[in-house]
Structures are given as C-alpha cells and as structure tokens.
C-alpha cells in the first residue's frame, strides 16, 4: 500500500485496503487512521464508515461505533452490514431489544447473513427468550451447518 500511496496519496482504494489489513491484524488504531484518510477524501464512503465503526467496536467504544453505523444507515437504509453491526453495538451496550430489531433489519436485506441470525440468538438469550434463541441458532445452522 505504501508504494501505491507514494504514487497516489489520495487513493481511496489503497487507504481502504490498508484499513482492512490493519483491522484483520487487530491493529485498530492504525485501521482507524486509514479509514479516516478515506473519509477525509470522501466523507460518505460506506465501507470506510462501516470499517471505522467495527474498529471502534473492537476497541470498546460501542457508543461511538453505533453513531458511525447510524451514519451509514442514513446513507443507505438497506446496508445489511451496518444494521448487523449496529445490532452488535446495541448488544454490547445491553440494549438487547434494540439489538434484535437491528439484526432483524439486517436479515430483511440479507436473510442468509448467518452472523446476524446467531447474534440475534445471543440477544434473545440475554432477554431470557430461550426458545426463540434456540430457533435462531437452528436457523443459523440451517444457513451454514459448519457455523
């Protein structure tokens, strides 16, 4: 990425991929910096916003992450990943009912998003809705038996 950025310092693709790599390496500070570079160039870049939100979530900043995911959903209400991640943030904040609503929103867009089905089960379990949680876990296994 460094060579690409030497040639084109404002390359959205290079900064975005650099952010993703840092995120995969669990170097969240560096990923946040790379995503911010993208957002400095294009403030409404959904993938960079979503990546930034995920890095914030991983560093324990669930409230700020939720704000970022909401920003993505203002741009595109049909972004399943932003709905899923907003659900994750709400779950971490203890807002289990809201989390389920966001997981459901993600699943309306992408019914095969197994992570949303599983996390919905986790939120339902936290709410004491054990049978519903089991149904959700079964659904996740139907989508991907190895999950």
Short mmCIF file of N, CA and C in Angstrom, two decimals:
data_model
loop_
_atom_site.label_atom_id
_atom_site.label_comp_id
_atom_site.label_asym_id
_atom_site.label_seq_id
_atom_site.Cartn_x
_atom_site.Cartn_y
_atom_site.Cartn_z
N UNK A 1 0.82 -1.20 0.00
CA UNK A 1 0.00 0.00 0.00
C UNK A 1 0.86 1.26 0.00
N UNK A 2 2.01 1.16 0.64
CA UNK A 2 2.87 2.34 0.73
C UNK A 2 3.29 2.82 -0.65
N UNK A 3 3.64 1.89 -1.54
CA UNK A 3 4.06 2.27 -2.90
C UNK A 3 2.89 2.92 -3.64
N UNK A 4 1.71 2.32 -3.52
CA UNK A 4 0.53 2.89 -4.17
C UNK A 4 0.25 4.29 -3.63
N UNK A 5 0.41 4.49 -2.33
CA UNK A 5 0.14 5.79 -1.73
C UNK A 5 1.23 6.81 -2.06
N UNK A 6 2.46 6.35 -2.36
CA UNK A 6 3.50 7.26 -2.84
C UNK A 6 3.10 7.82 -4.20
N UNK A 7 2.56 6.93 -5.03
CA UNK A 7 2.16 7.32 -6.39
C UNK A 7 0.89 8.17 -6.36
N UNK A 8 -0.08 7.72 -5.56
CA UNK A 8 -1.37 8.42 -5.47
C UNK A 8 -1.78 8.55 -3.99
N UNK A 9 -1.34 9.64 -3.34
CA UNK A 9 -1.59 9.79 -1.90
C UNK A 9 -3.07 9.82 -1.51
N UNK A 10 -3.94 10.14 -2.43
CA UNK A 10 -5.38 10.20 -2.13
C UNK A 10 -6.13 8.99 -2.69
N UNK A 11 -5.44 7.88 -2.81
CA UNK A 11 -6.10 6.67 -3.33
C UNK A 11 -7.03 6.09 -2.28
N UNK A 12 -8.32 6.22 -2.54
CA UNK A 12 -9.32 5.68 -1.61
C UNK A 12 -9.13 4.17 -1.47
N UNK A 13 -8.92 3.48 -2.59
CA UNK A 13 -8.78 2.03 -2.55
C UNK A 13 -7.57 1.60 -1.71
N UNK A 14 -6.45 2.28 -1.86
CA UNK A 14 -5.25 1.92 -1.09
C UNK A 14 -5.48 2.16 0.41
N UNK A 15 -6.06 3.32 0.77
CA UNK A 15 -6.31 3.60 2.18
C UNK A 15 -7.33 2.63 2.76
N UNK A 16 -8.36 2.33 1.96
CA UNK A 16 -9.40 1.40 2.43
C UNK A 16 -8.80 0.01 2.69
N UNK A 17 -8.04 -0.48 1.75
CA UNK A 17 -7.44 -1.81 1.92
C UNK A 17 -6.40 -1.83 3.04
N UNK A 18 -5.71 -0.74 3.22
CA UNK A 18 -4.77 -0.64 4.34
C UNK A 18 -5.53 -0.72 5.66
N UNK A 19 -6.66 -0.03 5.72
CA UNK A 19 -7.50 -0.09 6.92
C UNK A 19 -7.99 -1.50 7.19
N UNK A 20 -8.42 -2.19 6.15
CA UNK A 20 -8.90 -3.57 6.31
C UNK A 20 -7.78 -4.49 6.80
N UNK A 21 -6.60 -4.32 6.24
CA UNK A 21 -5.46 -5.17 6.66
C UNK A 21 -5.12 -4.93 8.12
N UNK A 22 -5.04 -3.67 8.52
CA UNK A 22 -4.77 -3.36 9.92
C UNK A 22 -5.86 -3.93 10.82
N UNK A 23 -7.10 -3.84 10.37
CA UNK A 23 -8.21 -4.38 11.16
C UNK A 23 -8.06 -5.89 11.31
N UNK A 24 -7.72 -6.58 10.23
CA UNK A 24 -7.53 -8.03 10.30
C UNK A 24 -6.37 -8.40 11.21
N UNK A 25 -5.39 -7.52 11.32
CA UNK A 25 -4.25 -7.75 12.20
C UNK A 25 -4.53 -7.29 13.63
N UNK A 26 -5.76 -6.81 13.87
CA UNK A 26 -6.18 -6.29 15.17
C UNK A 26 -5.35 -5.09 15.61
N UNK A 27 -4.91 -4.31 14.62
CA UNK A 27 -4.22 -3.04 14.88
C UNK A 27 -5.24 -1.94 14.64
N UNK A 28 -6.12 -1.77 15.62
CA UNK A 28 -7.29 -0.93 15.43
C UNK A 28 -6.96 0.56 15.35
N UNK A 29 -5.95 1.01 16.06
CA UNK A 29 -5.55 2.41 15.96
C UNK A 29 -5.13 2.75 14.55
N UNK A 30 -4.32 1.88 13.95
CA UNK A 30 -3.87 2.11 12.59
C UNK A 30 -5.02 1.98 11.59
N UNK A 31 -5.94 1.05 11.85
CA UNK A 31 -7.07 0.91 10.93
C UNK A 31 -7.95 2.15 11.00
N UNK A 32 -8.15 2.69 12.19
CA UNK A 32 -8.94 3.92 12.33
C UNK A 32 -8.31 5.07 11.56
N UNK A 33 -6.99 5.16 11.62
CA UNK A 33 -6.29 6.22 10.88
C UNK A 33 -6.48 6.05 9.37
N UNK A 34 -6.36 4.83 8.89
CA UNK A 34 -6.50 4.58 7.46
C UNK A 34 -7.93 4.86 6.99
N UNK A 35 -8.92 4.40 7.76
CA UNK A 35 -10.31 4.68 7.40
C UNK A 35 -10.58 6.19 7.43
N UNK A 36 -9.98 6.89 8.38
CA UNK A 36 -10.19 8.34 8.46
C UNK A 36 -9.63 9.02 7.21
N UNK A 37 -8.52 8.52 6.68
CA UNK A 37 -7.96 9.08 5.45
C UNK A 37 -8.98 8.97 4.31
N UNK A 38 -9.64 7.81 4.23
CA UNK A 38 -10.68 7.63 3.20
C UNK A 38 -11.79 8.65 3.43
N UNK A 39 -12.21 8.79 4.68
CA UNK A 39 -13.33 9.67 5.00
C UNK A 39 -12.97 11.15 4.82
N UNK A 40 -11.69 11.48 4.93
CA UNK A 40 -11.25 12.85 4.63
C UNK A 40 -11.42 13.15 3.14
N UNK A 41 -11.26 12.12 2.33
CA UNK A 41 -11.39 12.27 0.88
C UNK A 41 -12.86 12.20 0.47
N UNK A 42 -13.57 11.22 1.03
CA UNK A 42 -14.98 11.01 0.70
C UNK A 42 -15.74 10.71 2.00
N UNK A 43 -16.31 11.74 2.64
CA UNK A 43 -16.94 11.57 3.96
C UNK A 43 -18.09 10.56 4.02
N UNK A 44 -18.72 10.26 2.91
CA UNK A 44 -19.86 9.34 2.93
C UNK A 44 -19.50 7.94 2.44
N UNK A 45 -18.22 7.60 2.44
CA UNK A 45 -17.80 6.28 1.96
C UNK A 45 -18.28 5.20 2.94
N UNK A 46 -19.29 4.45 2.50
CA UNK A 46 -19.95 3.50 3.40
C UNK A 46 -19.03 2.41 3.93
N UNK A 47 -18.19 1.87 3.08
CA UNK A 47 -17.32 0.78 3.52
C UNK A 47 -16.30 1.28 4.55
N UNK A 48 -15.79 2.49 4.34
CA UNK A 48 -14.84 3.05 5.31
C UNK A 48 -15.55 3.38 6.63
N UNK A 49 -16.76 3.91 6.53
CA UNK A 49 -17.53 4.18 7.75
C UNK A 49 -17.80 2.89 8.52
N UNK A 50 -18.24 1.87 7.80
CA UNK A 50 -18.53 0.59 8.46
C UNK A 50 -17.26 0.00 9.09
N UNK A 51 -16.15 0.06 8.36
CA UNK A 51 -14.88 -0.42 8.91
C UNK A 51 -14.46 0.36 10.14
N UNK A 52 -14.64 1.68 10.06
CA UNK A 52 -14.31 2.54 11.21
C UNK A 52 -15.17 2.15 12.42
N UNK A 53 -16.46 1.94 12.17
CA UNK A 53 -17.35 1.53 13.25
C UNK A 53 -16.93 0.21 13.87
N UNK A 54 -16.54 -0.73 13.03
CA UNK A 54 -16.10 -2.04 13.54
C UNK A 54 -14.83 -1.91 14.38
N UNK A 55 -13.91 -1.07 13.94
CA UNK A 55 -12.68 -0.87 14.72
C UNK A 55 -13.01 -0.20 16.05
N UNK A 56 -13.93 0.75 16.03
CA UNK A 56 -14.34 1.38 17.28
C UNK A 56 -14.99 0.36 18.21
N UNK A 57 -15.81 -0.51 17.64
CA UNK A 57 -16.47 -1.55 18.42
C UNK A 57 -15.44 -2.47 19.07
N UNK A 58 -14.42 -2.84 18.31
CA UNK A 58 -13.38 -3.73 18.82
C UNK A 58 -12.52 -3.08 19.90
N UNK A 59 -12.48 -1.76 19.93
CA UNK A 59 -11.68 -1.08 20.96
C UNK A 59 -12.54 -0.69 22.16
N UNK A 60 -13.79 -1.17 22.18
CA UNK A 60 -14.65 -0.95 23.33
C UNK A 60 -15.44 0.35 23.29
N UNK A 61 -15.42 1.03 22.16
CA UNK A 61 -16.15 2.29 22.05
C UNK A 61 -17.47 2.05 21.33
N UNK A 62 -18.35 1.31 21.99
CA UNK A 62 -19.62 0.89 21.38
C UNK A 62 -20.53 2.07 21.05
N UNK A 63 -20.54 3.08 21.91
CA UNK A 63 -21.42 4.23 21.68
C UNK A 63 -21.00 4.98 20.42
N UNK A 64 -19.71 5.25 20.28
CA UNK A 64 -19.21 5.95 19.09
C UNK A 64 -19.39 5.07 17.85
N UNK A 65 -19.17 3.78 18.00
CA UNK A 65 -19.36 2.86 16.87
C UNK A 65 -20.81 2.90 16.40
N UNK A 66 -21.74 2.91 17.34
CA UNK A 66 -23.16 2.95 17.00
C UNK A 66 -23.48 4.21 16.20
N UNK A 67 -22.90 5.34 16.59
CA UNK A 67 -23.09 6.59 15.85
C UNK A 67 -22.63 6.45 14.40
N UNK A 68 -21.51 5.78 14.23
CA UNK A 68 -20.97 5.60 12.87
C UNK A 68 -21.88 4.68 12.05
N UNK A 69 -22.34 3.59 12.65
CA UNK A 69 -23.25 2.68 11.92
C UNK A 69 -24.55 3.38 11.57
N UNK A 70 -25.04 4.23 12.46
CA UNK A 70 -26.25 5.01 12.17
C UNK A 70 -26.01 5.96 11.01
N UNK A 71 -24.81 6.49 10.92
CA UNK A 71 -24.45 7.37 9.81
C UNK A 71 -24.52 6.61 8.48
N UNK A 72 -24.03 5.37 8.48
CA UNK A 72 -24.12 4.54 7.27
C UNK A 72 -25.59 4.30 6.92
N UNK A 73 -26.40 4.00 7.92
CA UNK A 73 -27.81 3.71 7.66
C UNK A 73 -28.58 4.95 7.20
N UNK A 74 -28.11 6.14 7.54
CA UNK A 74 -28.70 7.36 7.00
C UNK A 74 -28.43 7.47 5.50
N UNK A 75 -27.27 6.98 5.08
CA UNK A 75 -26.89 7.00 3.67
C UNK A 75 -27.62 5.90 2.92
N UNK A 76 -27.69 4.72 3.55
CA UNK A 76 -28.31 3.55 2.89
C UNK A 76 -29.00 2.69 3.93
N UNK A 77 -30.31 2.80 4.01
CA UNK A 77 -31.09 2.02 4.98
C UNK A 77 -31.01 0.52 4.71
N UNK A 78 -30.62 0.14 3.52
CA UNK A 78 -30.58 -1.26 3.13
C UNK A 78 -29.20 -1.89 3.32
N UNK A 79 -28.33 -1.24 4.05
CA UNK A 79 -26.99 -1.80 4.28
C UNK A 79 -27.06 -2.83 5.40
N UNK A 80 -27.10 -4.10 5.00
CA UNK A 80 -27.25 -5.18 5.97
C UNK A 80 -26.11 -5.19 6.99
N UNK A 81 -24.89 -4.93 6.53
CA UNK A 81 -23.74 -4.98 7.44
C UNK A 81 -23.82 -3.87 8.49
N UNK A 82 -24.29 -2.69 8.10
CA UNK A 82 -24.42 -1.60 9.07
C UNK A 82 -25.51 -1.93 10.10
N UNK A 83 -26.61 -2.52 9.63
CA UNK A 83 -27.66 -2.93 10.58
C UNK A 83 -27.14 -4.00 11.52
N UNK A 84 -26.44 -4.98 10.96
CA UNK A 84 -25.86 -6.05 11.78
C UNK A 84 -24.91 -5.47 12.83
N UNK A 85 -24.03 -4.58 12.39
CA UNK A 85 -23.05 -4.01 13.32
C UNK A 85 -23.69 -3.09 14.34
N UNK A 86 -24.74 -2.37 13.94
CA UNK A 86 -25.47 -1.56 14.92
C UNK A 86 -26.11 -2.47 15.97
N UNK A 87 -26.59 -3.62 15.52
CA UNK A 87 -27.12 -4.60 16.47
C UNK A 87 -26.06 -5.09 17.44
N UNK A 88 -24.87 -5.34 16.91
CA UNK A 88 -23.76 -5.76 17.79
C UNK A 88 -23.46 -4.69 18.84
N UNK A 89 -23.45 -3.43 18.39
CA UNK A 89 -23.17 -2.33 19.32
C UNK A 89 -24.25 -2.26 20.40
N UNK A 90 -25.51 -2.34 19.98
CA UNK A 90 -26.59 -2.30 20.97
C UNK A 90 -26.48 -3.48 21.94
N UNK A 91 -26.13 -4.65 21.43
CA UNK A 91 -25.99 -5.82 22.31
C UNK A 91 -24.89 -5.57 23.35
N UNK A 92 -23.78 -5.02 22.91
CA UNK A 92 -22.68 -4.74 23.84
C UNK A 92 -23.06 -3.67 24.85
N UNK A 93 -23.97 -2.79 24.47
CA UNK A 93 -24.43 -1.74 25.38
C UNK A 93 -25.55 -2.22 26.29
N UNK A 94 -25.98 -3.49 26.09
CA UNK A 94 -27.04 -4.05 26.92
C UNK A 94 -28.43 -3.73 26.44
N UNK A 95 -28.55 -3.16 25.25
CA UNK A 95 -29.85 -2.84 24.66
C UNK A 95 -30.30 -4.02 23.78
N UNK A 96 -30.67 -5.11 24.42
CA UNK A 96 -30.92 -6.35 23.69
C UNK A 96 -32.12 -6.29 22.76
N UNK A 97 -33.17 -5.61 23.17
CA UNK A 97 -34.35 -5.49 22.32
C UNK A 97 -34.02 -4.70 21.05
N UNK A 98 -33.29 -3.61 21.21
CA UNK A 98 -32.87 -2.82 20.04
C UNK A 98 -31.94 -3.64 19.16
N UNK A 99 -31.07 -4.42 19.80
CA UNK A 99 -30.16 -5.27 19.03
C UNK A 99 -30.94 -6.22 18.14
N UNK A 100 -31.96 -6.86 18.70
CA UNK A 100 -32.79 -7.79 17.91
C UNK A 100 -33.42 -7.06 16.74
N UNK A 101 -33.90 -5.84 16.96
CA UNK A 101 -34.52 -5.07 15.87
C UNK A 101 -33.52 -4.82 14.75
N UNK A 102 -32.29 -4.49 15.10
CA UNK A 102 -31.27 -4.25 14.07
C UNK A 102 -30.87 -5.54 13.36
N UNK A 103 -30.78 -6.64 14.11
CA UNK A 103 -30.47 -7.92 13.46
C UNK A 103 -31.60 -8.30 12.50
N UNK A 104 -32.84 -8.06 12.91
CA UNK A 104 -33.97 -8.33 12.02
C UNK A 104 -33.91 -7.46 10.77
N UNK A 105 -33.51 -6.19 10.93
CA UNK A 105 -33.37 -5.30 9.77
C UNK A 105 -32.31 -5.82 8.81
N UNK A 106 -31.21 -6.30 9.36
CA UNK A 106 -30.15 -6.86 8.51
C UNK A 106 -30.66 -8.09 7.77
N UNK A 107 -31.43 -8.91 8.46
CA UNK A 107 -31.93 -10.15 7.87
C UNK A 107 -33.03 -9.91 6.84
N UNK A 108 -33.73 -8.79 6.93
CA UNK A 108 -34.70 -8.45 5.89
C UNK A 108 -33.99 -8.18 4.57
N UNK A 109 -32.79 -7.59 4.67
CA UNK A 109 -32.00 -7.28 3.48
C UNK A 109 -31.24 -8.51 2.99
N UNK A 110 -30.66 -9.25 3.93
CA UNK A 110 -29.87 -10.44 3.59
C UNK A 110 -30.26 -11.58 4.53
N UNK A 111 -31.27 -12.37 4.14
CA UNK A 111 -31.77 -13.45 5.01
C UNK A 111 -30.73 -14.54 5.31
N UNK A 112 -29.65 -14.56 4.57
CA UNK A 112 -28.63 -15.60 4.78
C UNK A 112 -27.42 -15.09 5.57
N UNK A 113 -27.56 -13.94 6.20
CA UNK A 113 -26.46 -13.37 6.98
C UNK A 113 -26.40 -14.11 8.33
N UNK A 114 -25.67 -15.22 8.30
CA UNK A 114 -25.65 -16.14 9.45
C UNK A 114 -25.18 -15.48 10.74
N UNK A 115 -24.29 -14.50 10.63
CA UNK A 115 -23.79 -13.83 11.83
C UNK A 115 -24.92 -13.06 12.51
N UNK A 116 -25.79 -12.45 11.71
CA UNK A 116 -26.92 -11.72 12.27
C UNK A 116 -27.90 -12.67 12.94
N UNK A 117 -28.11 -13.83 12.33
CA UNK A 117 -29.02 -14.82 12.92
C UNK A 117 -28.46 -15.30 14.26
N UNK A 118 -27.18 -15.58 14.30
CA UNK A 118 -26.54 -16.05 15.53
C UNK A 118 -26.55 -14.99 16.62
N UNK A 119 -26.19 -13.76 16.25
CA UNK A 119 -26.17 -12.68 17.24
C UNK A 119 -27.58 -12.37 17.74
N UNK A 120 -28.57 -12.52 16.86
CA UNK A 120 -29.95 -12.36 17.29
C UNK A 120 -30.26 -13.39 18.37
N UNK A 121 -29.82 -14.63 18.15
CA UNK A 121 -30.00 -15.68 19.16
C UNK A 121 -29.35 -15.31 20.47
N UNK A 122 -28.14 -14.75 20.41
CA UNK A 122 -27.44 -14.35 21.63
C UNK A 122 -28.20 -13.26 22.38
N UNK A 123 -28.75 -12.29 21.63
CA UNK A 123 -29.51 -11.21 22.26
C UNK A 123 -30.81 -11.75 22.88
N UNK A 124 -31.46 -12.65 22.14
CA UNK A 124 -32.69 -13.26 22.67
C UNK A 124 -32.40 -14.05 23.94
N UNK A 125 -31.29 -14.73 23.97
CA UNK A 125 -30.88 -15.48 25.16
C UNK A 125 -30.69 -14.54 26.34
N UNK A 126 -30.04 -13.40 26.09
CA UNK A 126 -29.83 -12.41 27.15
C UNK A 126 -31.16 -11.86 27.68
N UNK A 127 -32.19 -11.87 26.82
CA UNK A 127 -33.50 -11.36 27.21
C UNK A 127 -34.34 -12.45 27.90
N UNK A 128 -33.77 -13.65 28.02
CA UNK A 128 -34.48 -14.75 28.66
C UNK A 128 -35.46 -15.45 27.73
N UNK A 129 -35.36 -15.17 26.45
CA UNK A 129 -36.25 -15.79 25.46
C UNK A 129 -35.55 -17.02 24.88
N UNK A 130 -35.43 -18.04 25.70
CA UNK A 130 -34.63 -19.21 25.37
C UNK A 130 -35.13 -19.96 24.14
N UNK A 131 -36.40 -20.18 24.02
CA UNK A 131 -36.93 -20.93 22.86
C UNK A 131 -36.68 -20.16 21.57
N UNK A 132 -36.89 -18.84 21.61
CA UNK A 132 -36.63 -18.02 20.42
C UNK A 132 -35.14 -18.04 20.07
N UNK A 133 -34.30 -18.04 21.10
CA UNK A 133 -32.86 -18.09 20.87
C UNK A 133 -32.48 -19.42 20.20
N UNK A 134 -33.05 -20.50 20.69
CA UNK A 134 -32.77 -21.82 20.09
C UNK A 134 -33.21 -21.84 18.64
N UNK A 135 -34.38 -21.27 18.35
CA UNK A 135 -34.85 -21.19 16.96
C UNK A 135 -33.87 -20.42 16.09
N UNK A 136 -33.34 -19.34 16.63
CA UNK A 136 -32.38 -18.52 15.89
C UNK A 136 -31.09 -19.30 15.63
N UNK A 137 -30.61 -20.01 16.63
CA UNK A 137 -29.39 -20.82 16.46
C UNK A 137 -29.62 -21.92 15.41
N UNK A 138 -30.80 -22.53 15.44
CA UNK A 138 -31.12 -23.56 14.44
C UNK A 138 -31.12 -22.97 13.04
N UNK A 139 -31.68 -21.77 12.93
CA UNK A 139 -31.71 -21.08 11.64
C UNK A 139 -30.29 -20.83 11.13
N UNK A 140 -29.40 -20.40 12.04
CA UNK A 140 -28.01 -20.17 11.65
C UNK A 140 -27.36 -21.44 11.14
N UNK A 141 -27.66 -22.56 11.80
CA UNK A 141 -27.11 -23.84 11.36
C UNK A 141 -27.72 -24.30 10.04
N UNK A 142 -28.97 -23.94 9.80
CA UNK A 142 -29.58 -24.26 8.50
C UNK A 142 -28.91 -23.50 7.37
N UNK A 143 -28.51 -22.28 7.67
CA UNK A 143 -27.82 -21.46 6.66
C UNK A 143 -26.43 -22.04 6.39
N UNK A 144 -25.74 -22.40 7.47
CA UNK A 144 -24.38 -22.92 7.34
C UNK A 144 -24.17 -23.98 8.42
N UNK A 145 -24.31 -25.25 8.06
CA UNK A 145 -24.19 -26.34 9.05
C UNK A 145 -22.82 -26.38 9.77
N UNK A 146 -21.81 -25.76 9.19
CA UNK A 146 -20.48 -25.77 9.83
C UNK A 146 -20.28 -24.55 10.73
N UNK A 147 -21.29 -23.70 10.84
CA UNK A 147 -21.16 -22.46 11.61
C UNK A 147 -21.18 -22.73 13.09
#
